[in-house]
Short mmCIF file of C-alpha atoms and ligand atoms in Angstrom, two decimals:
data_model
loop_
_atom_site.label_atom_id
_atom_site.label_comp_id
_atom_site.label_asym_id
_atom_site.label_seq_id
_atom_site.Cartn_x
_atom_site.Cartn_y
_atom_site.Cartn_z
CA MET A 1 181.66 -32.21 358.04
CA LYS A 2 178.68 -34.11 359.64
CA ARG A 3 176.46 -36.18 357.17
CA LEU A 4 173.05 -34.94 357.97
CA VAL A 5 170.85 -37.18 355.76
CA LYS A 6 170.91 -40.87 356.69
CA THR A 7 171.47 -43.44 354.40
CA ALA A 8 170.66 -46.84 353.63
CA LEU A 9 172.14 -49.56 351.63
CA THR A 10 170.15 -52.43 349.48
CA ILE A 11 171.79 -55.23 348.26
CA ALA A 12 169.21 -56.67 345.84
CA GLY A 13 168.45 -57.70 342.64
CA SER A 14 166.47 -54.48 339.23
CA ASP A 15 163.19 -55.37 339.26
CA SER A 16 162.63 -53.89 335.17
CA GLY A 17 158.78 -53.57 335.95
CA GLY A 18 159.40 -50.95 339.12
CA GLY A 19 157.25 -53.19 341.54
CA ALA A 20 160.03 -55.44 343.69
CA GLY A 21 163.78 -55.16 344.17
CA ILE A 22 166.13 -52.17 344.14
CA GLU A 23 163.25 -50.03 342.52
CA ALA A 24 160.44 -50.88 345.15
CA ASP A 25 163.57 -50.60 347.83
CA LEU A 26 164.68 -47.00 346.69
CA LYS A 27 161.09 -45.86 346.68
CA THR A 28 160.74 -47.03 350.16
CA PHE A 29 164.10 -45.13 351.29
CA THR A 30 163.07 -41.84 349.93
CA ALA A 31 159.18 -42.52 351.52
CA PHE A 32 161.16 -42.55 354.36
CA GLY A 33 163.50 -38.94 353.89
CA VAL A 34 166.69 -42.06 354.13
CA HIS A 35 169.37 -41.77 350.74
CA GLY A 36 169.56 -44.84 349.14
CA LEU A 37 172.45 -46.72 348.07
CA VAL A 38 172.96 -49.54 345.90
CA ALA A 39 174.66 -53.13 344.86
CA ILE A 40 173.21 -54.55 342.42
CA THR A 41 172.88 -58.17 342.46
CA SER A 42 171.44 -59.41 339.42
CA VAL A 43 169.38 -57.74 336.38
CA THR A 44 165.82 -59.27 335.87
CA ALA A 45 163.70 -58.69 333.10
CA GLN A 46 160.68 -58.88 334.94
CA ASN A 47 156.80 -57.54 334.98
CA THR A 48 153.44 -58.16 337.03
CA GLN A 49 153.66 -61.33 334.82
CA ALA A 50 156.69 -63.24 335.00
CA VAL A 51 160.66 -63.05 335.08
CA THR A 52 161.45 -63.69 331.29
CA ALA A 53 165.63 -63.01 331.97
CA ILE A 54 167.87 -63.07 334.69
CA HIS A 55 171.21 -61.15 334.10
CA ASP A 56 173.55 -61.80 337.13
CA ILE A 57 176.42 -59.68 337.90
CA PRO A 58 179.68 -60.81 338.84
CA PRO A 59 180.28 -60.87 342.40
CA GLU A 60 183.16 -59.28 342.24
CA VAL A 61 181.63 -56.10 340.87
CA VAL A 62 178.66 -56.20 344.27
CA ALA A 63 181.19 -56.61 346.56
CA GLU A 64 183.34 -53.42 344.86
CA GLN A 65 179.47 -51.92 344.95
CA ILE A 66 179.26 -51.58 348.83
CA ARG A 67 182.96 -51.30 349.64
CA ALA A 68 182.42 -47.71 346.74
CA VAL A 69 179.64 -46.66 348.42
CA ALA A 70 180.39 -48.00 352.46
CA GLU A 71 184.13 -46.41 352.71
CA ASP A 72 183.27 -42.69 350.87
CA ILE A 73 179.21 -42.23 351.83
CA GLY A 74 178.92 -44.28 355.18
CA VAL A 75 175.66 -46.64 355.50
CA ASP A 76 173.35 -46.32 358.06
CA ALA A 77 171.52 -49.40 357.39
CA ALA A 78 171.49 -52.33 355.07
CA LYS A 79 169.44 -54.83 353.74
CA THR A 80 169.57 -58.32 351.03
CA GLY A 81 166.80 -59.03 348.58
CA MET A 82 167.65 -60.67 345.59
CA LEU A 83 171.11 -62.58 345.57
CA SER A 84 170.55 -65.22 343.48
CA ASN A 85 173.83 -67.65 343.17
CA ALA A 86 175.87 -68.85 345.92
CA GLU A 87 179.17 -66.83 344.81
CA ILE A 88 177.24 -63.02 344.82
CA ILE A 89 176.32 -64.40 348.65
CA LYS A 90 179.73 -65.27 349.45
CA ALA A 91 180.81 -62.48 348.34
CA VAL A 92 178.26 -60.22 350.23
CA ALA A 93 178.70 -61.89 353.41
CA LYS A 94 182.81 -61.16 353.06
CA THR A 95 182.32 -57.59 352.25
CA VAL A 96 179.67 -56.52 354.77
CA LYS A 97 181.24 -58.38 357.78
CA ASN A 98 183.79 -55.76 357.27
CA TYR A 99 181.09 -52.86 358.57
CA ASP A 100 179.01 -52.99 361.00
CA PHE A 101 175.80 -51.32 359.89
CA PRO A 102 172.79 -53.39 361.00
CA LEU A 103 171.72 -55.84 359.01
CA VAL A 104 168.44 -56.62 357.35
CA VAL A 105 167.68 -59.85 354.90
CA ASP A 106 164.72 -60.73 353.40
CA PRO A 107 165.99 -64.17 351.86
CA VAL A 108 164.28 -63.75 348.40
CA MET A 109 163.56 -66.82 346.80
CA ILE A 110 160.73 -67.03 344.57
CA ALA A 111 158.59 -63.81 342.58
CA LYS A 112 154.86 -63.30 342.73
CA SER A 113 154.84 -64.93 339.75
CA GLY A 114 156.50 -68.02 340.45
CA ALA A 115 159.68 -67.95 339.20
CA PRO A 116 163.38 -69.06 341.42
CA LEU A 117 165.08 -65.54 342.44
CA LEU A 118 167.76 -68.16 344.47
CA ARG A 119 169.31 -70.94 342.76
CA GLU A 120 168.29 -74.05 344.93
CA ASP A 121 171.95 -74.75 345.71
CA ALA A 122 172.35 -71.65 347.11
CA VAL A 123 169.88 -71.92 350.44
CA ASP A 124 172.31 -73.56 352.15
CA ALA A 125 174.64 -70.40 351.11
CA LEU A 126 172.48 -67.88 351.89
CA ILE A 127 171.95 -70.37 355.66
CA LYS A 128 175.62 -70.57 356.06
CA TYR A 129 176.96 -67.24 355.21
CA ILE A 130 174.16 -64.35 355.64
CA LEU A 131 171.39 -65.40 358.12
CA PRO A 132 174.66 -65.08 360.81
CA LEU A 133 175.06 -61.69 360.07
CA ALA A 134 171.33 -60.81 360.51
CA THR A 135 169.84 -58.03 362.54
CA LEU A 136 166.78 -59.45 361.20
CA VAL A 137 165.76 -61.91 358.68
CA THR A 138 162.33 -61.55 357.16
CA PRO A 139 160.75 -64.54 355.73
CA ASN A 140 157.50 -65.03 354.46
CA ARG A 141 155.71 -68.02 354.84
CA PHE A 142 157.19 -70.15 352.11
CA GLU A 143 161.08 -69.36 352.66
CA ALA A 144 160.50 -69.99 356.42
CA GLU A 145 159.55 -73.46 355.58
CA LYS A 146 161.96 -73.88 353.49
CA LEU A 147 164.74 -72.45 355.83
CA SER A 148 163.73 -74.77 358.75
CA GLY A 149 162.35 -77.70 357.22
CA MET A 150 158.88 -77.13 359.07
CA LYS A 151 155.20 -76.63 357.66
CA ILE A 152 153.23 -73.26 359.12
CA ARG A 153 149.93 -73.58 359.14
CA SER A 154 149.08 -71.14 361.90
CA VAL A 155 150.33 -68.36 364.11
CA GLU A 156 151.66 -70.75 367.18
CA ASP A 157 153.75 -72.68 364.14
CA ALA A 158 154.97 -69.25 363.03
CA LYS A 159 156.62 -68.89 366.18
CA ILE A 160 158.50 -72.08 366.30
CA VAL A 161 159.68 -71.54 363.14
CA ALA A 162 160.87 -68.07 363.65
CA LYS A 163 162.41 -69.28 367.07
CA LYS A 164 164.39 -72.38 365.10
CA ILE A 165 166.08 -69.70 362.64
CA ALA A 166 167.49 -67.76 365.03
CA GLU A 167 168.37 -69.94 366.87
CA GLU A 168 169.61 -72.06 364.15
CA THR A 169 171.46 -70.02 361.88
CA GLY A 170 172.26 -66.70 364.61
CA ALA A 171 170.45 -64.49 363.46
CA GLU A 172 169.91 -62.01 365.59
CA ALA A 173 165.96 -61.75 365.13
CA VAL A 174 163.62 -63.30 362.91
CA ILE A 175 159.76 -61.98 361.48
CA VAL A 176 158.19 -64.69 360.08
CA LYS A 177 155.52 -62.54 358.20
CA GLY A 178 151.70 -63.87 357.93
CA GLY A 179 150.16 -62.35 354.91
CA HIS A 180 150.26 -66.14 353.50
CA ILE A 181 148.80 -67.97 357.09
CA GLU A 182 145.22 -68.27 356.65
CA GLY A 183 143.22 -65.61 359.01
CA GLU A 184 141.37 -62.28 358.47
CA GLU A 185 144.46 -60.38 360.02
CA ALA A 186 148.03 -60.55 358.46
CA VAL A 187 149.87 -61.77 361.68
CA ASP A 188 153.45 -61.10 361.35
CA VAL A 189 155.78 -62.90 364.48
CA LEU A 190 159.06 -61.26 365.63
CA TYR A 191 161.65 -63.60 368.13
CA HIS A 192 163.90 -61.12 369.32
CA ASN A 193 165.76 -61.68 372.71
CA GLY A 194 163.98 -64.92 373.23
CA THR A 195 160.64 -63.23 373.45
CA PHE A 196 158.05 -63.19 370.68
CA ARG A 197 155.90 -60.11 369.84
CA GLU A 198 152.94 -60.49 367.48
CA TYR A 199 152.27 -57.17 364.67
CA ARG A 200 148.47 -57.56 363.30
CA ALA A 201 147.13 -55.70 360.17
CA PRO A 202 144.08 -56.82 358.36
CA LYS A 203 144.73 -58.32 355.14
CA VAL A 204 143.65 -55.32 352.71
CA GLU A 205 142.65 -56.32 349.40
CA GLY A 206 145.19 -54.40 347.04
CA CYS A 207 148.01 -55.31 345.30
CA THR A 208 150.97 -57.26 346.77
CA HIS A 209 154.18 -57.37 343.81
CA GLY A 210 156.75 -55.94 346.02
CA THR A 211 155.64 -56.36 349.46
CA GLY A 212 158.42 -58.32 350.83
CA CYS A 213 161.46 -55.82 349.55
CA SER A 214 158.81 -52.88 350.78
CA PHE A 215 158.36 -54.06 353.87
CA SER A 216 162.35 -55.24 354.50
CA ALA A 217 163.50 -52.06 353.21
CA ALA A 218 161.08 -49.90 355.45
CA ILE A 219 162.42 -51.61 358.26
CA THR A 220 166.18 -50.69 357.31
CA ALA A 221 165.16 -47.27 356.54
CA ASN A 222 163.74 -46.59 360.27
CA LEU A 223 166.89 -48.20 361.32
CA ALA A 224 168.85 -45.90 359.21
CA LYS A 225 167.19 -43.31 360.80
CA GLY A 226 167.65 -44.66 364.35
CA LEU A 227 164.83 -46.28 365.60
CA GLY A 228 164.78 -49.67 367.58
CA LEU A 229 164.09 -53.04 366.07
CA GLU A 230 160.39 -53.22 367.46
CA GLU A 231 159.67 -49.89 366.33
CA ALA A 232 160.88 -50.33 362.97
CA ILE A 233 159.22 -53.45 361.95
CA GLU A 234 155.70 -51.43 364.08
CA VAL A 235 155.88 -48.42 361.23
CA ALA A 236 157.37 -50.74 358.67
CA LYS A 237 153.58 -52.67 359.27
CA LYS A 238 151.74 -49.65 358.57
CA PHE A 239 153.85 -48.43 355.20
CA ILE A 240 153.23 -51.50 353.63
CA THR A 241 149.72 -52.08 354.98
CA LEU A 242 148.78 -48.45 353.33
CA GLY A 243 151.06 -49.39 350.26
CA ILE A 244 148.50 -52.47 349.88
CA ALA A 245 145.47 -51.02 349.95
CA MET A 246 147.10 -48.22 347.20
CA GLY A 247 148.61 -50.10 344.79
CA HIS A 248 149.01 -49.43 341.44
CA ARG A 249 146.62 -50.92 339.03
CA ILE A 250 149.13 -51.78 336.47
CA GLY A 251 150.33 -54.46 334.39
CA HIS A 252 148.13 -57.63 333.94
CA GLY A 253 149.25 -59.97 336.99
CA HIS A 254 150.24 -58.91 340.04
CA CYS A 255 150.33 -55.09 340.40
CA PRO A 256 152.99 -53.58 342.90
CA VAL A 257 152.29 -52.18 346.19
CA ASN A 258 152.42 -48.53 346.33
CA GLN A 259 155.68 -46.80 348.31
CA SER A 260 154.28 -43.01 347.69
CA ALA A 261 151.42 -43.08 349.28
CA TRP A 262 152.41 -42.86 353.17
CA ILE A 263 154.04 -39.44 351.83
CA GLU A 264 152.26 -38.46 348.93
CA ILE A 265 148.92 -38.36 351.11
CA PRO A 266 150.30 -36.21 354.13
CA ALA A 267 152.07 -33.77 351.60
CA GLU A 268 148.84 -33.29 349.77
CA LYS A 269 146.58 -33.11 352.40
CA TRP A 270 148.38 -29.84 353.47
CA ARG A 271 149.19 -28.55 350.03
CA ILE A 272 145.16 -28.80 349.95
CA TYR A 273 144.71 -27.49 353.70
CA GLU A 274 147.07 -24.57 352.81
CA GLU A 275 144.94 -23.77 349.04
CA LEU A 276 141.68 -24.48 350.01
CA THR A 277 142.11 -21.88 353.59
CA ASN A 278 143.18 -19.58 350.90
CA ALA A 279 140.15 -19.90 348.19
CA VAL A 280 137.63 -19.27 351.62
CA ARG A 281 139.32 -16.52 352.80
CA GLU A 282 139.28 -14.78 349.50
CA PHE A 283 135.43 -16.13 349.04
CA GLU A 284 134.95 -13.93 352.39
CA SER A 285 136.34 -11.02 351.13
CA ILE A 286 134.68 -11.31 347.91
CA ASN A 287 131.47 -11.21 350.23
CA PRO A 288 128.94 -12.50 347.65
CA VAL A 289 125.82 -12.66 350.18
CA ARG A 290 123.15 -12.97 347.49
CA LEU A 291 125.10 -16.23 346.37
CA ILE A 292 124.65 -17.97 349.84
CA PRO A 293 121.81 -20.64 350.15
CA GLU A 294 119.56 -21.32 353.39
CA VAL A 295 121.39 -24.04 354.34
CA GLY A 296 124.92 -22.54 353.60
CA THR A 297 127.77 -22.83 351.35
CA ASN A 298 130.34 -25.42 351.28
CA PHE A 299 133.86 -25.78 349.36
CA VAL A 300 135.64 -28.67 349.22
CA TYR A 301 138.44 -30.17 347.88
CA SER A 302 139.47 -33.54 346.97
CA LEU A 303 142.97 -35.60 347.26
CA PRO A 304 143.57 -36.95 344.21
CA LEU A 305 142.88 -40.68 343.16
CA PRO A 306 143.66 -43.63 343.78
CA TYR A 307 143.47 -41.89 347.40
CA ALA A 308 140.44 -40.22 347.15
CA ARG A 309 137.87 -42.72 348.48
CA SER A 310 135.38 -41.35 350.98
CA THR A 311 133.91 -38.08 351.95
CA LYS A 312 136.89 -38.07 354.87
CA ASP A 313 139.45 -37.64 351.82
CA VAL A 314 137.87 -34.27 350.60
CA ALA A 315 138.28 -31.02 352.80
CA GLY A 316 135.78 -28.53 353.14
CA VAL A 317 134.18 -26.17 355.83
CA LYS A 318 133.86 -27.06 359.19
CA GLY A 319 129.94 -25.42 359.71
CA ARG A 320 130.05 -24.02 356.25
CA ILE A 321 130.19 -20.62 354.91
CA VAL A 322 126.87 -18.66 356.45
CA LYS A 323 125.23 -14.73 355.64
CA TYR A 324 126.25 -13.08 359.29
CA GLY A 325 124.59 -9.88 358.97
CA ASN A 326 125.78 -8.54 355.37
CA SER A 327 128.78 -10.55 354.82
CA VAL A 328 129.97 -13.88 353.89
CA LYS A 329 131.69 -16.14 357.23
CA ALA A 330 133.49 -19.04 357.30
CA VAL A 331 132.00 -20.52 361.02
CA GLY A 332 134.99 -23.08 361.16
CA PRO A 333 138.15 -24.23 359.81
CA VAL A 334 139.15 -26.04 356.82
CA GLU A 335 139.06 -29.48 357.26
CA PHE A 336 139.02 -33.40 356.49
CA GLY A 337 136.03 -34.76 356.55
CA ALA A 338 134.08 -31.55 357.49
CA SER A 339 131.70 -32.16 354.05
CA ASP A 340 129.27 -34.64 353.40
CA HIS A 341 126.74 -33.34 349.89
CA LEU A 342 129.17 -31.45 348.41
CA ALA A 343 132.31 -33.83 349.10
CA ARG A 344 130.00 -36.66 348.06
CA ALA A 345 128.95 -34.84 344.81
CA VAL A 346 132.43 -34.08 343.82
CA LEU A 347 133.68 -37.77 344.18
CA THR A 348 131.36 -38.47 342.11
CA TYR A 349 132.22 -35.68 339.57
CA MET A 350 135.69 -37.10 340.07
CA ARG A 351 134.75 -40.96 338.73
CA PHE A 352 133.81 -39.27 335.44
CA TYR A 353 136.88 -36.55 335.16
CA PRO A 354 139.52 -37.74 337.93
CA GLU A 355 141.15 -33.99 337.99
CA TYR A 356 138.25 -32.45 338.44
CA ARG A 357 138.94 -32.43 342.95
CA SER A 358 137.19 -29.10 343.65
CA ALA A 359 133.26 -27.77 344.23
CA ILE A 360 131.60 -24.62 345.60
CA ASN A 361 127.40 -24.89 346.03
CA ILE A 362 125.99 -21.68 345.72
CA ARG A 363 122.15 -20.32 346.35
CA TYR A 364 119.43 -21.17 342.92
CA SER A 365 117.56 -18.59 342.04
CA ARG A 366 116.06 -18.52 338.33
CA GLU A 367 117.88 -14.72 338.27
CA ILE A 368 121.27 -16.26 338.78
CA ILE A 369 120.65 -19.25 336.82
CA GLU A 370 119.93 -17.12 334.03
CA GLU A 371 122.97 -15.08 334.68
CA ILE A 372 124.71 -18.39 334.97
CA ILE A 373 123.40 -19.72 331.24
CA GLU A 374 124.23 -16.24 329.29
CA ILE A 375 127.80 -16.22 330.81
CA ALA A 376 127.99 -19.99 330.35
CA GLN A 377 127.34 -19.22 326.73
CA GLU A 378 130.27 -16.42 326.43
CA ARG A 379 133.00 -18.34 327.77
CA GLY A 380 131.97 -21.64 326.70
CA PHE A 381 131.18 -23.17 330.13
CA LYS A 382 128.80 -26.04 329.95
CA VAL A 383 125.95 -26.30 332.34
CA SER A 384 123.93 -29.65 333.32
CA PHE A 385 121.29 -30.21 335.33
CA TYR A 386 119.60 -33.03 337.41
CA ASP A 387 115.74 -33.00 338.48
CA ARG A 388 114.67 -34.67 341.74
CA ARG A 389 111.41 -35.94 340.59
CA GLU A 390 113.04 -38.17 337.95
CA GLU A 391 115.14 -39.78 340.83
CA PRO A 392 114.24 -43.61 340.38
CA GLU A 393 112.51 -44.92 343.88
CA GLU A 394 115.00 -47.83 344.48
CA ILE A 395 118.34 -44.49 344.70
CA LYS A 396 115.42 -42.83 347.16
CA ALA A 397 115.13 -45.29 349.43
CA LYS A 398 119.06 -45.50 349.83
CA GLU A 399 120.68 -43.76 352.19
CA GLY A 400 123.17 -40.84 350.31
CA ALA A 401 122.61 -41.88 346.71
CA THR A 402 121.45 -39.13 345.55
CA ILE A 403 123.54 -37.19 345.38
CA PRO A 404 125.64 -39.45 343.18
CA TRP A 405 122.86 -40.23 341.06
CA GLY A 406 122.10 -36.18 340.47
CA ILE A 407 125.82 -36.07 339.46
CA GLU A 408 125.92 -38.57 337.18
CA THR A 409 122.52 -37.97 335.62
CA ALA A 410 123.50 -34.35 334.72
CA ILE A 411 127.01 -35.71 333.67
CA LYS A 412 125.23 -38.03 331.45
CA ARG A 413 122.97 -35.88 330.21
CA ILE A 414 124.78 -33.09 327.54
CA LYS A 415 128.23 -34.65 325.56
CA GLU A 416 131.12 -32.84 327.38
CA ARG A 417 132.16 -31.99 330.95
CA PRO A 418 129.43 -29.91 332.72
CA ASP A 419 131.52 -26.70 334.55
CA ILE A 420 128.30 -26.08 336.66
CA ILE A 421 125.39 -28.58 337.79
CA TYR A 422 122.28 -27.51 339.67
CA HIS A 423 119.23 -28.73 340.79
CA LEU A 424 115.44 -27.27 341.74
CA GLY A 425 114.63 -29.12 344.60
CA ASP A 426 111.96 -30.91 346.10
CA VAL A 427 109.68 -31.21 349.30
CA GLY A 428 112.13 -29.75 351.86
CA LYS A 429 115.37 -29.49 349.57
CA GLU A 430 116.16 -26.23 348.41
CA PRO A 431 117.63 -26.00 344.95
CA MET A 432 120.94 -25.84 344.03
CA ILE A 433 124.16 -24.90 341.67
CA LEU A 434 127.41 -27.15 342.21
CA VAL A 435 130.06 -24.97 340.32
CA PHE A 436 132.87 -27.30 339.62
CA GLY A 437 137.01 -27.26 338.94
CA ARG A 438 140.45 -28.86 339.01
CA ASN A 439 141.56 -26.73 342.14
CA PRO A 440 139.93 -23.93 344.29
CA ARG A 441 141.63 -21.50 342.14
CA GLU A 442 139.55 -21.85 339.36
CA VAL A 443 136.31 -22.25 340.68
CA LEU A 444 136.90 -19.25 342.87
CA GLU A 445 137.42 -18.07 338.87
CA LYS A 446 134.28 -19.32 338.30
CA ILE A 447 132.74 -17.76 340.99
CA LYS A 448 133.87 -13.69 340.35
CA MET A 449 132.34 -14.16 336.73
CA LEU A 450 129.24 -14.10 338.70
CA ILE A 451 129.60 -11.74 341.03
C1 LIG B 501 164.33 -58.53 341.43
C2 LIG B 501 163.01 -59.44 342.57
N1 LIG B 501 164.14 -59.46 343.56
C3 LIG B 501 162.35 -59.72 344.09
C4 LIG B 501 161.29 -59.75 344.30
C5 LIG B 501 160.25 -60.21 345.23
O1 LIG B 501 159.13 -59.58 344.66
P1 LIG B 501 157.78 -60.23 344.74
O2 LIG B 501 157.74 -61.21 343.90
O3 LIG B 501 156.87 -59.51 344.76
O4 LIG B 501 157.62 -61.12 346.27
P2 LIG B 501 157.84 -60.56 347.79
O5 LIG B 501 158.11 -58.94 347.31
O6 LIG B 501 156.69 -60.45 348.52
O7 LIG B 501 158.90 -61.27 348.13
C6 LIG B 501 161.51 -59.71 342.66
N2 LIG B 501 159.78 -60.33 341.95
N3 LIG B 501 162.26 -59.19 341.48
C1 TZP B 502 122.62 -28.94 351.22
C2 TZP B 502 123.36 -29.28 350.22
N1 TZP B 502 123.80 -29.69 349.06
C3 TZP B 502 124.13 -29.76 348.42
S1 TZP B 502 125.81 -29.04 348.87
C4 TZP B 502 125.16 -28.83 350.37
C5 TZP B 502 125.61 -27.56 351.30
C6 TZP B 502 127.17 -28.45 351.67
O1 TZP B 502 126.28 -29.02 352.17
P1 TZP B 502 128.00 -30.26 352.79
O2 TZP B 502 128.67 -28.94 354.29
O3 TZP B 502 127.28 -31.43 353.43
O4 TZP B 502 128.81 -30.70 352.04
#
């Protein structure tokens, strides 16, 4: 039977910290929907700060891992990472020659923490045995300098070096990565089929442990899926830029790239869209006319942290929910970026209570707030408030700062998490009640109690 899922093989070392090596490669393969296969070359005891032990696997066992998966399952594309010593390099070269899958070579030499991952005497073996088999070699600045014997200070130097490595080793293509080359952008230079191509992205703040591994794994996964080389690199560049920006802030050293962001953000966005759309429909059907303020109601649901960074990451109702005769109607559909005020409120709230990602605003009246306080006492809900008259002048003067200040003030006012925050308005500002919950369902439950 024809195999439906594509497969990618990583021939690399294990990083016990889960940031680089085999672990990074497998997460990357999964992010692209490709089944990952492994041939472990070396087991490292490693964290974000250091490599504290290295145990190399016997070369024949490395070769046997490749053979075992290639013979039974089949390999659509493969990559190499940490190969550690010359014997492993020779065993890998001899084995992969028996198959015709594309091979991406990440010439791993030194860990971010500074530890050597390739013996000094094995660099020549890498050049002699592995690079000639490569569909693509992916050195960073320092690896490219080592492979070429030349210094790289600019994108122009990177071009000369990429061409030199390809011509001297017989590698089909070489991409010299620009993360360590000076400039505001990370410019990667590809030499392929006698021509150059530049891949540009802003140098983003974030986490970089495992970037080389994840980038080469992303290219491999996309080659396995049938993309051409240049297209596969284009996707991988976007993937790694997002992964660095969304990196997991763990450990005390170089924090790791987040390979899941690529798949998690779109998946979460879809779940949020569905859940919020259903909740808005239910809110309309309850028809809570007396709860709709003059400015209208919005109902929001944010991406989880660390993905929620701006109001664009919060879904809301476009055009808000309004009174229409005797009924309550959403003006437009649920969209990300459709809310400003309520989105800023929920983003501030999440700084204190990250799981509470949904909120709705309803009309303030003395009667409604008294009912809320009564229900809150019965059900154990907490209510807090902020008073715009207490707002410091410097906050007033700053565009968009009132709501974050107000939510923070209300949260700090009481010792426990407030389910409901209200404010009494100001000149030209309608007073408002904001109801928070972990998700739209929880917010709706609270609203239903008021009806
Ligand atoms: C087992 C293992 N393989 C590769 C690396 C290199 O990862 P890192 O240190 O983050 O550097 P790049 O990913 O940028 O090449 C490693 N540390 N461990
Ligand atoms: C005016 C206002 N203030 C708090 S919620 C709200 C209404 C909803 O505003 P948005 O649609 O910008 O979230």
